[in-house]
Amino acid sequence: MIIKKELIKREIAGDTILVPVGKTVLDSNGLFVLNELGAFIWERLPGAETEAEICDAILAEYEVSPEEAAADVADFLEKLRQLNII
Amino acid sequence: MRKSEEPYLSTYLHGKGRMLGMPIAGTFELTARCNFNCPMCYVHLTPEQLKASGKQELTAQQWLSIAQEARDMGMVFVLLTGGEPLVRKDFFEIYDGMRKMGLLISINTNGSMLQGEILERFLESPPFRFNISLYGGNNETYNRMCGTPAYDRVKENIRRLRQAGVEVSLNLSITPYNKDDLEQIYRDAVELDVNVKASSYMYPSVRVNGEQYGCGNRLSPEESAACSVEWDLLRFSPEEFAARATNMVQKVSVEKEGCPVEIGEGISCRAGSTAFWMTWDGRILPCGMMMEPEVYPLKNGFADAWKELREMTARIRLSAECTSCSYKEVCSTCAAVCFTETGSFEGVPEYNCRRTKAIVRITKEKYLERKEK
């Protein structure tokens, strides 16, 4: 999946923060914070072709059902699409 | 006029930083030089004064090195300021270097240089926000206050930034030179769709003028109060002003319970707790208005300097009289005010006592006038 915005990921005291850079500053209104699962998905976005690949990675790491993983991934990606990030 | 609120995430990070001892926000005062010459400035040095000081500005590499150390300890927010930071020929070396570190950068500027190639570069890579000082509502006021008739140019530069969608907030210092321009400045802010952070309180310029505590090229406390209320009347709706007035009067009338305190409270703002200010000559202060405590990151590294600054700041106590004052809840006095007004953190800043009482009195009068109408 292609990340369309310039964002720098930072770890600050246990939180994962995305800092906008370049023209992304104009439409971001500040920082984005990711929860643990969001950070996990974010790391895998550039190498993933499909949502299913990301779900498989979650199932390999976390003890959740395939349905829960799929719902979490869909929810997170939808938020990124709304923000025009992917 | 736009209203500005601090993003929730900033409040959250500062809260976390306070618990963990992290520097979340840093101000980098890149230079004491400026292409304006305002009489109330707390930092501006002329080339002659700079030469006489025997001090030198830090290099771009030194700024980036300190920023990297602070960033590695958690710094997220950076404010680049001066003097006028854009007079540095290597400004973009510093700015671009910090951007690539993942820092959210705001810039304090007088706005006069935001055109041509400089503007183009910022439009390609804008900061999170420009805080532009607006010094008046026409060229004559600018000439009187800043020594250059730059009003039209600055306003046009702001307009271009806004057209490109760049975030701009105006800083307004209300002084004897521009106090008659408030209505025009308010109209400009509405027209440009920008927030204004106004203050009619000017700190004594002790960093420039040595130990001239309590002195300044500024309005009297009562004039300052009148201007403050005049600005409130412009920016607030009648309902908002009424609510502000009621709230203010209630806060003052609440009697302090218990015994008067013997020891004043410590610093309650972020200075020296999650925020620091690095001066153009390489010292770190809790806040740029203070002269002490100061630490030296270029000697022993940022981490040690930050630890030392936090410890020294935590020991500061303000006046017991201020802590138990019935006007405390409506008074904007802080450690920097006490120090610059009296030469001591524990001093009682009389200028601010008079100003605060006058603000409450005039606000109440205006509220009652409006109510009768």
Short mmCIF file of C-alpha atoms in Angstrom, two decimals:
data_model
loop_
_atom_site.label_atom_id
_atom_site.label_comp_id
_atom_site.label_asym_id
_atom_site.label_seq_id
_atom_site.Cartn_x
_atom_site.Cartn_y
_atom_site.Cartn_z
CA MET A 1 0.00 0.00 0.00
CA ILE A 2 1.24 3.46 -0.80
CA ILE A 3 1.54 6.10 1.90
CA LYS A 4 0.77 9.36 0.10
CA LYS A 5 1.76 11.75 2.86
CA GLU A 6 5.14 12.68 4.28
CA LEU A 7 5.04 11.53 7.89
CA ILE A 8 7.92 10.74 10.23
CA LYS A 9 7.24 8.07 12.84
CA ARG A 10 8.57 8.67 16.33
CA GLU A 11 8.46 6.74 19.58
CA ILE A 12 7.94 9.05 22.54
CA ALA A 13 7.62 7.59 26.03
CA GLY A 14 5.72 4.54 24.82
CA ASP A 15 3.57 6.38 22.30
CA THR A 16 3.93 6.19 18.54
CA ILE A 17 3.57 9.60 16.96
CA LEU A 18 3.44 10.56 13.30
CA VAL A 19 4.90 13.99 12.60
CA PRO A 20 3.83 15.65 9.32
CA VAL A 21 6.59 16.97 7.08
CA GLY A 22 6.61 18.98 3.84
CA LYS A 23 3.23 19.92 2.42
CA THR A 24 1.55 17.33 4.64
CA VAL A 25 1.74 20.00 7.35
CA LEU A 26 -0.89 22.01 5.45
CA ASP A 27 -3.70 19.49 5.85
CA SER A 28 -2.78 17.60 8.99
CA ASN A 29 -3.43 20.11 11.81
CA GLY A 30 -0.65 18.70 13.98
CA LEU A 31 0.44 15.27 15.10
CA PHE A 32 -1.14 11.84 14.80
CA VAL A 33 -0.87 9.31 17.58
CA LEU A 34 -1.11 5.56 16.95
CA ASN A 35 -2.08 2.89 19.44
CA GLU A 36 -0.11 -0.35 19.58
CA LEU A 37 -2.08 -2.08 16.86
CA GLY A 38 -2.09 1.05 14.70
CA ALA A 39 1.70 1.23 14.97
CA PHE A 40 1.95 -2.47 14.08
CA ILE A 41 -0.18 -1.99 10.96
CA TRP A 42 1.61 1.24 10.02
CA GLU A 43 4.95 -0.59 9.97
CA ARG A 44 3.58 -3.15 7.53
CA LEU A 45 1.76 -0.82 5.14
CA PRO A 46 4.58 -0.19 2.65
CA GLY A 47 5.25 -3.92 2.09
CA ALA A 48 1.62 -5.07 2.00
CA GLU A 49 -0.32 -5.61 -1.20
CA THR A 50 -3.65 -6.45 0.43
CA GLU A 51 -5.50 -6.07 3.71
CA ALA A 52 -5.35 -9.87 4.06
CA GLU A 53 -1.55 -9.77 4.29
CA ILE A 54 -1.77 -7.32 7.19
CA CYS A 55 -4.42 -9.49 8.89
CA ASP A 56 -2.13 -12.52 8.59
CA ALA A 57 0.68 -10.57 10.25
CA ILE A 58 -1.65 -9.62 13.12
CA LEU A 59 -2.80 -13.23 13.57
CA ALA A 60 0.84 -14.33 13.73
CA GLU A 61 1.60 -11.78 16.46
CA TYR A 62 -1.58 -11.42 18.52
CA GLU A 63 -4.08 -13.88 19.93
CA VAL A 64 -7.18 -12.56 18.17
CA SER A 65 -9.75 -14.13 15.88
CA PRO A 66 -9.49 -13.60 12.10
CA GLU A 67 -12.75 -11.64 12.27
CA GLU A 68 -11.42 -9.26 14.92
CA ALA A 69 -8.17 -8.76 13.01
CA ALA A 70 -10.02 -8.05 9.78
CA ALA A 71 -12.33 -5.56 11.50
CA ASP A 72 -9.40 -3.75 13.17
CA VAL A 73 -7.44 -3.51 9.92
CA ALA A 74 -10.48 -2.30 7.96
CA ASP A 75 -11.23 0.30 10.62
CA PHE A 76 -7.65 1.62 10.75
CA LEU A 77 -7.24 1.74 6.97
CA GLU A 78 -10.56 3.53 6.59
CA LYS A 79 -9.36 6.22 8.98
CA LEU A 80 -6.16 6.60 6.96
CA ARG A 81 -8.18 6.87 3.75
CA GLN A 82 -10.40 9.54 5.28
CA LEU A 83 -7.26 11.52 6.09
CA ASN A 84 -6.02 10.87 2.53
CA ILE A 85 -2.90 9.27 3.98
CA ILE A 86 -3.15 6.09 1.86
CA MET B 1 -11.07 36.33 13.76
CA ARG B 2 -9.96 32.74 14.23
CA LYS B 3 -9.59 31.30 17.69
CA SER B 4 -6.75 29.03 18.57
CA GLU B 5 -6.75 26.12 20.97
CA GLU B 6 -3.84 23.93 21.92
CA PRO B 7 -4.15 20.47 20.35
CA TYR B 8 -5.08 17.79 22.84
CA LEU B 9 -1.99 15.80 21.94
CA SER B 10 0.29 18.63 22.96
CA THR B 11 -1.33 18.81 26.40
CA TYR B 12 -1.06 15.03 26.69
CA LEU B 13 2.63 14.94 25.77
CA HIS B 14 3.51 17.77 28.13
CA GLY B 15 1.66 15.94 30.92
CA LYS B 16 3.60 12.78 30.23
CA GLY B 17 6.83 14.71 29.90
CA ARG B 18 6.30 16.35 33.29
CA MET B 19 6.00 12.94 34.96
CA LEU B 20 9.01 11.50 33.15
CA GLY B 21 11.26 14.57 33.16
CA MET B 22 11.32 14.89 29.39
CA PRO B 23 11.92 18.05 27.35
CA ILE B 24 8.84 18.17 25.11
CA ALA B 25 9.21 21.69 23.70
CA GLY B 26 12.29 23.74 22.92
CA THR B 27 12.64 27.34 21.82
CA PHE B 28 15.75 28.07 19.79
CA GLU B 29 16.63 31.75 19.74
CA LEU B 30 18.79 31.62 16.62
CA THR B 31 20.01 35.21 16.67
CA ALA B 32 19.84 38.51 18.55
CA ARG B 33 20.01 40.37 15.24
CA CYS B 34 16.90 41.87 13.67
CA ASN B 35 16.00 44.02 10.68
CA PHE B 36 13.54 45.93 12.91
CA ASN B 37 14.47 48.06 15.91
CA CYS B 38 11.61 47.97 18.42
CA PRO B 39 12.16 49.84 21.69
CA MET B 40 10.56 47.20 23.95
CA CYS B 41 12.51 44.21 22.58
CA TYR B 42 14.04 41.94 25.22
CA VAL B 43 16.73 40.44 23.01
CA HIS B 44 17.64 42.61 20.02
CA LEU B 45 21.25 43.73 19.89
CA THR B 46 22.59 46.14 17.28
CA PRO B 47 25.73 45.04 15.41
CA GLU B 48 27.72 47.38 17.68
CA GLN B 49 26.23 45.89 20.87
CA LEU B 50 26.81 42.39 19.51
CA LYS B 51 30.45 43.18 18.82
CA ALA B 52 30.89 44.75 22.24
CA SER B 53 29.40 41.68 23.92
CA GLY B 54 32.29 39.57 22.65
CA LYS B 55 29.85 36.69 22.13
CA GLN B 56 29.07 34.77 18.97
CA GLU B 57 25.95 33.13 17.63
CA LEU B 58 25.95 29.35 17.50
CA THR B 59 26.66 27.76 14.14
CA ALA B 60 23.99 25.82 12.25
CA GLN B 61 25.76 22.58 13.15
CA GLN B 62 25.71 23.47 16.86
CA TRP B 63 21.97 24.18 16.73
CA LEU B 64 21.32 20.89 14.94
CA SER B 65 23.49 18.95 17.35
CA ILE B 66 21.61 20.32 20.39
CA ALA B 67 18.27 19.73 18.66
CA GLN B 68 19.22 16.11 17.94
CA GLU B 69 20.13 15.52 21.60
CA ALA B 70 16.88 17.09 22.79
CA ARG B 71 14.92 15.15 20.18
CA ASP B 72 16.46 11.89 21.37
CA MET B 73 15.17 12.75 24.85
CA GLY B 74 11.63 13.32 23.57
CA MET B 75 11.43 16.86 22.17
CA VAL B 76 8.60 17.14 19.66
CA PHE B 77 7.80 20.85 19.44
CA VAL B 78 10.31 23.47 18.35
CA LEU B 79 9.91 27.22 18.17
CA LEU B 80 12.51 29.04 16.08
CA THR B 81 12.79 32.64 17.15
CA GLY B 82 15.18 35.59 17.40
CA GLY B 83 15.75 38.53 17.00
CA GLU B 84 14.53 37.86 13.51
CA PRO B 85 15.48 34.25 12.72
CA LEU B 86 15.23 34.77 8.96
CA VAL B 87 18.17 37.19 8.93
CA ARG B 88 20.44 34.17 9.35
CA LYS B 89 21.83 33.22 5.96
CA ASP B 90 21.96 29.57 7.05
CA PHE B 91 18.38 29.58 8.37
CA PHE B 92 17.19 26.84 6.00
CA GLU B 93 20.12 24.59 6.89
CA ILE B 94 18.85 24.67 10.49
CA TYR B 95 15.16 24.50 9.55
CA ASP B 96 15.50 21.62 7.07
CA GLY B 97 17.78 19.71 9.42
CA MET B 98 15.25 19.95 12.23
CA ARG B 99 12.33 19.04 9.98
CA LYS B 100 14.08 15.83 8.99
CA MET B 101 14.41 14.92 12.67
CA GLY B 102 10.63 14.69 12.96
CA LEU B 103 10.13 17.90 14.91
CA LEU B 104 6.99 20.00 14.63
CA ILE B 105 8.34 23.49 14.00
CA SER B 106 6.77 26.89 14.58
CA ILE B 107 8.54 30.11 13.65
CA ASN B 108 8.39 33.52 15.30
CA THR B 109 9.04 36.24 12.74
CA ASN B 110 8.20 39.86 12.02
CA GLY B 111 6.99 38.66 8.60
CA SER B 112 8.88 41.26 6.59
CA MET B 113 11.16 38.74 4.86
CA LEU B 114 8.48 36.20 3.91
CA GLN B 115 8.57 36.89 0.19
CA GLY B 116 10.51 35.90 -2.93
CA GLU B 117 12.77 32.87 -2.63
CA ILE B 118 12.24 32.58 1.14
CA LEU B 119 8.47 32.41 0.67
CA GLU B 120 8.83 29.83 -2.13
CA ARG B 121 10.91 27.58 0.10
CA PHE B 122 8.39 27.80 2.91
CA LEU B 123 5.51 27.03 0.57
CA GLU B 124 7.32 23.83 -0.42
CA SER B 125 7.99 22.88 3.21
CA PRO B 126 5.78 24.95 5.51
CA PRO B 127 6.26 25.03 9.27
CA PHE B 128 3.42 23.93 11.52
CA ARG B 129 2.73 27.60 12.15
CA PHE B 130 4.14 31.08 11.70
CA ASN B 131 3.71 33.38 14.68
CA ILE B 132 3.98 36.77 13.05
CA SER B 133 4.36 39.88 15.16
CA LEU B 134 2.06 42.60 13.91
CA TYR B 135 3.26 45.92 15.25
CA GLY B 136 0.59 48.30 14.04
CA GLY B 137 -2.25 49.04 11.68
CA ASN B 138 -0.45 51.30 9.19
CA ASN B 139 3.00 52.20 7.83
CA GLU B 140 3.34 55.24 10.10
CA THR B 141 2.98 53.16 13.25
CA TYR B 142 5.50 50.65 11.94
CA ASN B 143 7.95 53.43 11.21
CA ARG B 144 7.50 54.87 14.70
CA MET B 145 7.77 51.53 16.47
CA CYS B 146 10.05 49.37 14.32
CA GLY B 147 12.01 52.01 12.45
CA THR B 148 10.68 50.85 9.07
CA PRO B 149 7.31 51.39 7.30
CA ALA B 150 6.73 47.68 6.73
CA TYR B 151 2.98 47.36 7.43
CA ASP B 152 1.82 46.96 3.82
CA ARG B 153 4.59 44.48 3.06
CA VAL B 154 3.96 42.36 6.17
CA LYS B 155 0.21 42.29 5.57
CA GLU B 156 0.69 41.25 1.95
CA ASN B 157 3.11 38.51 3.03
CA ILE B 158 0.57 37.18 5.53
CA ARG B 159 -2.12 37.26 2.84
CA ARG B 160 0.04 35.12 0.54
CA LEU B 161 0.73 32.59 3.28
CA ARG B 162 -2.96 32.32 4.09
CA GLN B 163 -3.89 31.93 0.43
CA ALA B 164 -1.49 28.97 0.29
CA GLY B 165 -3.17 27.47 3.39
CA VAL B 166 -0.24 28.07 5.74
CA GLU B 167 -1.18 28.43 9.40
CA VAL B 168 -0.50 31.92 10.77
CA SER B 169 -1.08 33.33 14.23
CA LEU B 170 -0.42 36.99 15.03
CA ASN B 171 1.45 38.16 18.10
CA LEU B 172 0.44 41.65 19.12
CA SER B 173 2.51 43.63 21.61
CA ILE B 174 0.47 46.64 22.68
CA THR B 175 2.77 49.57 23.49
CA PRO B 176 2.64 53.39 23.64
CA TYR B 177 3.54 53.37 19.93
CA ASN B 178 0.61 51.32 18.59
CA LYS B 179 -2.11 51.53 21.24
CA ASP B 180 -4.34 53.60 18.96
CA ASP B 181 -4.30 50.96 16.20
CA LEU B 182 -6.17 48.17 17.97
CA GLU B 183 -9.35 48.44 15.92
CA GLN B 184 -7.45 48.36 12.65
CA ILE B 185 -5.38 45.39 13.80
CA TYR B 186 -8.55 43.56 14.77
CA ARG B 187 -10.05 44.27 11.32
CA ASP B 188 -6.84 42.95 9.71
CA ALA B 189 -7.05 39.75 11.74
CA VAL B 190 -10.64 39.18 10.66
CA GLU B 191 -9.80 39.93 7.03
CA LEU B 192 -6.78 37.59 7.07
CA ASP B 193 -8.65 34.93 9.05
CA VAL B 194 -5.94 34.57 11.68
CA ASN B 195 -5.83 34.21 15.43
CA VAL B 196 -4.25 37.03 17.48
CA LYS B 197 -2.37 36.57 20.72
CA ALA B 198 -2.30 40.06 22.18
CA SER B 199 -0.57 41.38 25.26
CA SER B 200 -0.33 44.88 26.64
CA TYR B 201 2.15 43.69 29.26
CA MET B 202 5.78 44.18 28.24
CA TYR B 203 8.51 42.57 30.29
CA PRO B 204 11.34 44.84 31.37
CA SER B 205 14.19 44.20 28.92
CA VAL B 206 16.67 43.08 31.56
CA ARG B 207 18.41 40.67 29.20
CA VAL B 208 19.46 43.62 27.04
CA ASN B 209 19.62 46.47 29.53
CA GLY B 210 21.23 44.71 32.46
CA GLU B 211 19.72 45.09 35.89
CA GLN B 212 17.08 47.68 35.05
CA TYR B 213 14.39 45.70 36.82
CA GLY B 214 10.88 47.05 36.53
CA CYS B 215 11.86 49.51 33.80
CA GLY B 216 10.64 49.43 30.25
CA ASN B 217 9.53 51.39 27.26
CA ARG B 218 5.91 50.55 27.92
CA LEU B 219 2.47 51.76 29.00
CA SER B 220 1.68 52.60 32.60
CA PRO B 221 -0.07 49.75 34.47
CA GLU B 222 -3.43 51.53 34.16
CA GLU B 223 -2.97 52.32 30.46
CA SER B 224 -1.90 48.74 29.86
CA ALA B 225 -5.04 47.51 31.64
CA ALA B 226 -7.27 49.82 29.60
CA CYS B 227 -5.75 48.51 26.36
CA SER B 228 -6.14 44.93 27.53
CA VAL B 229 -9.86 45.46 28.15
CA GLU B 230 -10.23 47.38 24.89
CA TRP B 231 -8.84 44.35 23.08
CA ASP B 232 -11.22 42.05 24.98
CA LEU B 233 -14.15 44.22 23.90
CA LEU B 234 -13.05 43.87 20.29
CA ARG B 235 -12.43 40.13 20.28
CA PHE B 236 -15.28 38.89 22.46
CA SER B 237 -18.98 38.88 21.65
CA PRO B 238 -21.14 40.77 24.22
CA GLU B 239 -22.11 37.42 25.77
CA GLU B 240 -18.50 36.24 25.98
CA PHE B 241 -17.39 39.53 27.51
CA ALA B 242 -20.20 39.37 30.07
CA ALA B 243 -19.21 35.83 31.01
CA ARG B 244 -15.57 36.86 31.30
CA ALA B 245 -16.44 39.84 33.49
CA THR B 246 -18.69 37.79 35.78
CA ASN B 247 -16.11 35.06 36.08
CA MET B 248 -13.36 37.56 36.85
CA VAL B 249 -15.30 39.34 39.57
CA GLN B 250 -16.29 36.02 41.16
CA LYS B 251 -12.71 34.80 41.24
CA VAL B 252 -11.50 37.95 42.97
CA SER B 253 -14.29 38.08 45.51
CA VAL B 254 -13.67 34.56 46.77
CA GLU B 255 -11.88 34.97 50.09
CA LYS B 256 -8.83 32.79 50.60
CA GLU B 257 -9.52 30.28 53.31
CA GLY B 258 -7.06 29.20 55.98
CA CYS B 259 -3.85 30.88 57.16
CA PRO B 260 -1.70 33.02 54.90
CA VAL B 261 1.08 30.92 53.42
CA GLU B 262 4.67 31.42 54.60
CA ILE B 263 6.39 29.98 51.57
CA GLY B 264 5.34 30.87 48.04
CA GLU B 265 4.45 28.30 45.42
CA GLY B 266 6.82 26.99 42.78
CA ILE B 267 6.67 27.48 39.02
CA SER B 268 3.45 26.08 37.63
CA CYS B 269 4.05 26.59 33.90
CA ARG B 270 6.09 24.34 31.62
CA ALA B 271 9.29 26.40 31.80
CA GLY B 272 12.13 24.23 33.07
CA SER B 273 9.70 21.33 33.51
CA THR B 274 8.92 20.18 29.96
CA ALA B 275 10.07 23.26 28.05
CA PHE B 276 13.33 25.12 27.67
CA TRP B 277 14.68 28.18 25.88
CA MET B 278 18.11 28.19 24.29
CA THR B 279 19.59 31.65 23.79
CA TRP B 280 21.47 32.81 20.71
CA ASP B 281 24.76 32.59 22.63
CA GLY B 282 24.30 28.99 23.77
CA ARG B 283 22.77 29.14 27.25
CA ILE B 284 19.62 27.29 28.23
CA LEU B 285 17.04 29.08 30.38
CA PRO B 286 13.63 27.85 31.57
CA CYS B 287 12.05 30.74 29.64
CA GLY B 288 13.42 33.49 27.44
CA MET B 289 12.23 36.26 29.73
CA MET B 290 14.36 35.02 32.62
CA MET B 291 18.04 35.63 33.24
CA GLU B 292 18.46 32.66 35.54
CA PRO B 293 18.80 29.79 36.22
CA GLU B 294 21.01 29.11 33.22
CA VAL B 295 22.88 25.98 32.12
CA TYR B 296 25.42 25.31 29.40
CA PRO B 297 24.68 22.42 27.02
CA LEU B 298 27.71 23.09 24.83
CA LYS B 299 30.01 22.23 27.75
CA ASN B 300 28.60 18.96 29.07
CA GLY B 301 25.91 18.01 26.59
CA PHE B 302 22.19 18.63 26.52
CA ALA B 303 21.15 15.74 28.78
CA ASP B 304 23.20 16.94 31.77
CA ALA B 305 22.19 20.55 31.17
CA TRP B 306 18.51 19.62 31.05
CA LYS B 307 18.73 17.62 34.28
CA GLU B 308 20.46 20.52 36.01
CA LEU B 309 17.93 23.03 34.67
CA ARG B 310 14.99 20.97 35.94
CA GLU B 311 16.52 20.69 39.40
CA MET B 312 17.31 24.40 39.61
CA THR B 313 13.87 25.41 38.33
CA ALA B 314 12.11 23.13 40.80
CA ARG B 315 13.79 25.01 43.66
CA ILE B 316 12.36 28.40 42.63
CA ARG B 317 9.74 29.82 44.95
CA LEU B 318 7.56 32.83 44.26
CA SER B 319 6.40 35.39 46.78
CA ALA B 320 4.19 34.11 49.61
CA GLU B 321 2.27 37.37 49.26
CA CYS B 322 1.46 36.58 45.61
CA THR B 323 0.52 33.00 46.45
CA SER B 324 -2.10 34.12 48.99
CA CYS B 325 -3.28 37.22 47.10
CA SER B 326 -7.03 37.45 46.46
CA TYR B 327 -6.31 38.52 42.86
CA LYS B 328 -4.14 35.47 42.19
CA GLU B 329 -6.71 33.67 40.06
CA VAL B 330 -7.01 36.59 37.64
CA CYS B 331 -3.37 37.70 37.71
CA SER B 332 -0.98 36.59 34.98
CA THR B 333 2.13 37.12 37.09
CA CYS B 334 4.70 34.35 36.78
CA ALA B 335 8.29 33.66 37.79
CA ALA B 336 9.68 35.56 34.80
CA VAL B 337 7.50 38.58 35.62
CA CYS B 338 8.60 38.62 39.27
CA PHE B 339 12.26 38.38 38.29
CA THR B 340 12.24 41.01 35.57
CA GLU B 341 10.11 43.40 37.62
CA THR B 342 11.94 43.08 40.94
CA GLY B 343 15.23 41.24 40.41
CA SER B 344 14.03 38.33 42.54
CA PHE B 345 11.61 35.43 42.05
CA GLU B 346 10.24 36.20 45.50
CA GLY B 347 9.66 39.87 44.78
CA VAL B 348 6.14 41.27 44.44
CA PRO B 349 5.76 42.95 41.04
CA GLU B 350 3.94 46.18 41.87
CA TYR B 351 3.44 47.07 38.18
CA ASN B 352 1.45 43.86 37.73
CA CYS B 353 -0.54 44.32 40.96
CA ARG B 354 -1.72 47.70 39.71
CA ARG B 355 -2.34 46.39 36.21
CA THR B 356 -4.37 43.37 37.36
CA LYS B 357 -6.52 45.43 39.72
CA ALA B 358 -7.15 47.97 36.95
CA ILE B 359 -8.12 45.22 34.49
CA VAL B 360 -10.70 43.86 36.95
CA ARG B 361 -12.05 47.34 37.71
CA ILE B 362 -12.32 48.43 34.05
CA THR B 363 -13.78 45.10 32.96
CA LYS B 364 -16.45 45.44 35.64
CA GLU B 365 -17.17 49.06 34.60
CA LYS B 366 -17.50 48.14 30.92
CA TYR B 367 -19.72 45.20 31.76
CA LEU B 368 -22.05 47.40 33.82
CA GLU B 369 -22.07 50.11 31.11
CA ARG B 370 -23.11 47.55 28.53
CA LYS B 371 -25.70 46.04 30.82
CA GLU B 372 -27.34 49.44 31.37
CA LYS B 373 -27.49 50.05 27.63
#
